[in-house]
Amino acid sequence: MPSSARYPDATEMEVRRELDYLESRDLAKVFTDPLGQVSADLTRYGIDIAEYTVPVEPGIARPPKV
């Protein structure tokens, strides 16, 4: 499913830029298959941030923990 179907207000370029940023911070690993489809997996550290088990560095935003 194209990114525009999941996030209608985000362009493919914007999604890719954000994925590249997460990868540069070692929060995700981005993969491109031979057909050009992009997917990503969170790293262990990315999961820890998503689960609020570690503090975040400046530049990483996340919603308040509920």
Short mmCIF file of C-alpha atoms in Angstrom, two decimals:
data_model
loop_
_atom_site.label_atom_id
_atom_site.label_comp_id
_atom_site.label_asym_id
_atom_site.label_seq_id
_atom_site.Cartn_x
_atom_site.Cartn_y
_atom_site.Cartn_z
CA MET A 1 0.00 0.00 0.00
CA PRO A 2 1.56 3.38 -0.94
CA SER A 3 2.42 5.70 1.94
CA SER A 4 -0.16 8.18 0.67
CA ALA A 5 -2.89 5.62 1.45
CA ARG A 6 -1.77 5.26 5.08
CA TYR A 7 -0.81 8.88 5.67
CA PRO A 8 -2.74 11.04 3.20
CA ASP A 9 -1.09 14.26 4.40
CA ALA A 10 2.50 12.96 3.98
CA THR A 11 4.39 12.64 0.72
CA GLU A 12 6.60 9.66 -0.04
CA MET A 13 9.60 12.02 0.12
CA GLU A 14 8.61 13.17 3.62
CA VAL A 15 8.16 9.62 4.87
CA ARG A 16 11.51 8.57 3.40
CA ARG A 17 13.26 11.61 4.93
CA GLU A 18 11.89 10.69 8.37
CA LEU A 19 12.88 7.03 7.96
CA ASP A 20 16.40 8.12 6.96
CA TYR A 21 16.56 10.32 10.07
CA LEU A 22 15.48 7.43 12.33
CA GLU A 23 18.09 5.22 10.68
CA SER A 24 20.81 7.85 11.18
CA ARG A 25 19.96 7.87 14.92
CA ASP A 26 20.12 4.02 15.04
CA LEU A 27 16.42 3.86 15.90
CA ALA A 28 15.38 1.97 12.76
CA LYS A 29 16.88 -0.09 9.97
CA VAL A 30 15.54 0.77 6.51
CA PHE A 31 15.41 -1.80 3.69
CA THR A 32 14.69 -1.34 -0.02
CA ASP A 33 13.77 -4.44 -2.02
CA PRO A 34 14.70 -4.96 -5.69
CA LEU A 35 11.36 -3.46 -6.79
CA GLY A 36 12.01 -0.26 -4.83
CA GLN A 37 9.57 -0.96 -1.98
CA VAL A 38 10.83 0.47 1.30
CA SER A 39 10.25 -1.08 4.71
CA ALA A 40 11.73 -0.47 8.13
CA ASP A 41 12.26 -2.29 11.41
CA LEU A 42 12.80 -0.61 14.75
CA THR A 43 16.11 -1.38 16.40
CA ARG A 44 16.26 -2.50 20.00
CA TYR A 45 16.95 1.10 21.01
CA GLY A 46 14.05 2.34 18.86
CA ILE A 47 11.72 -0.07 20.62
CA ASP A 48 13.00 1.10 24.02
CA ILE A 49 12.20 4.70 23.04
CA ALA A 50 8.74 3.75 21.76
CA GLU A 51 8.06 1.89 25.02
CA TYR A 52 9.33 4.80 27.18
CA THR A 53 11.96 2.64 28.90
CA VAL A 54 14.85 5.01 28.10
CA PRO A 55 15.12 8.81 28.00
CA VAL A 56 15.19 10.45 24.58
CA GLU A 57 17.96 12.60 23.14
CA PRO A 58 17.27 16.13 21.87
CA GLY A 59 15.52 16.08 18.50
CA ILE A 60 13.40 13.00 19.20
CA ALA A 61 9.76 13.80 19.87
CA ARG A 62 7.10 11.47 21.21
CA PRO A 63 3.69 12.01 22.70
CA PRO A 64 3.30 12.16 26.48
CA LYS A 65 3.19 8.75 28.11
CA VAL A 66 -0.36 7.78 29.00
#
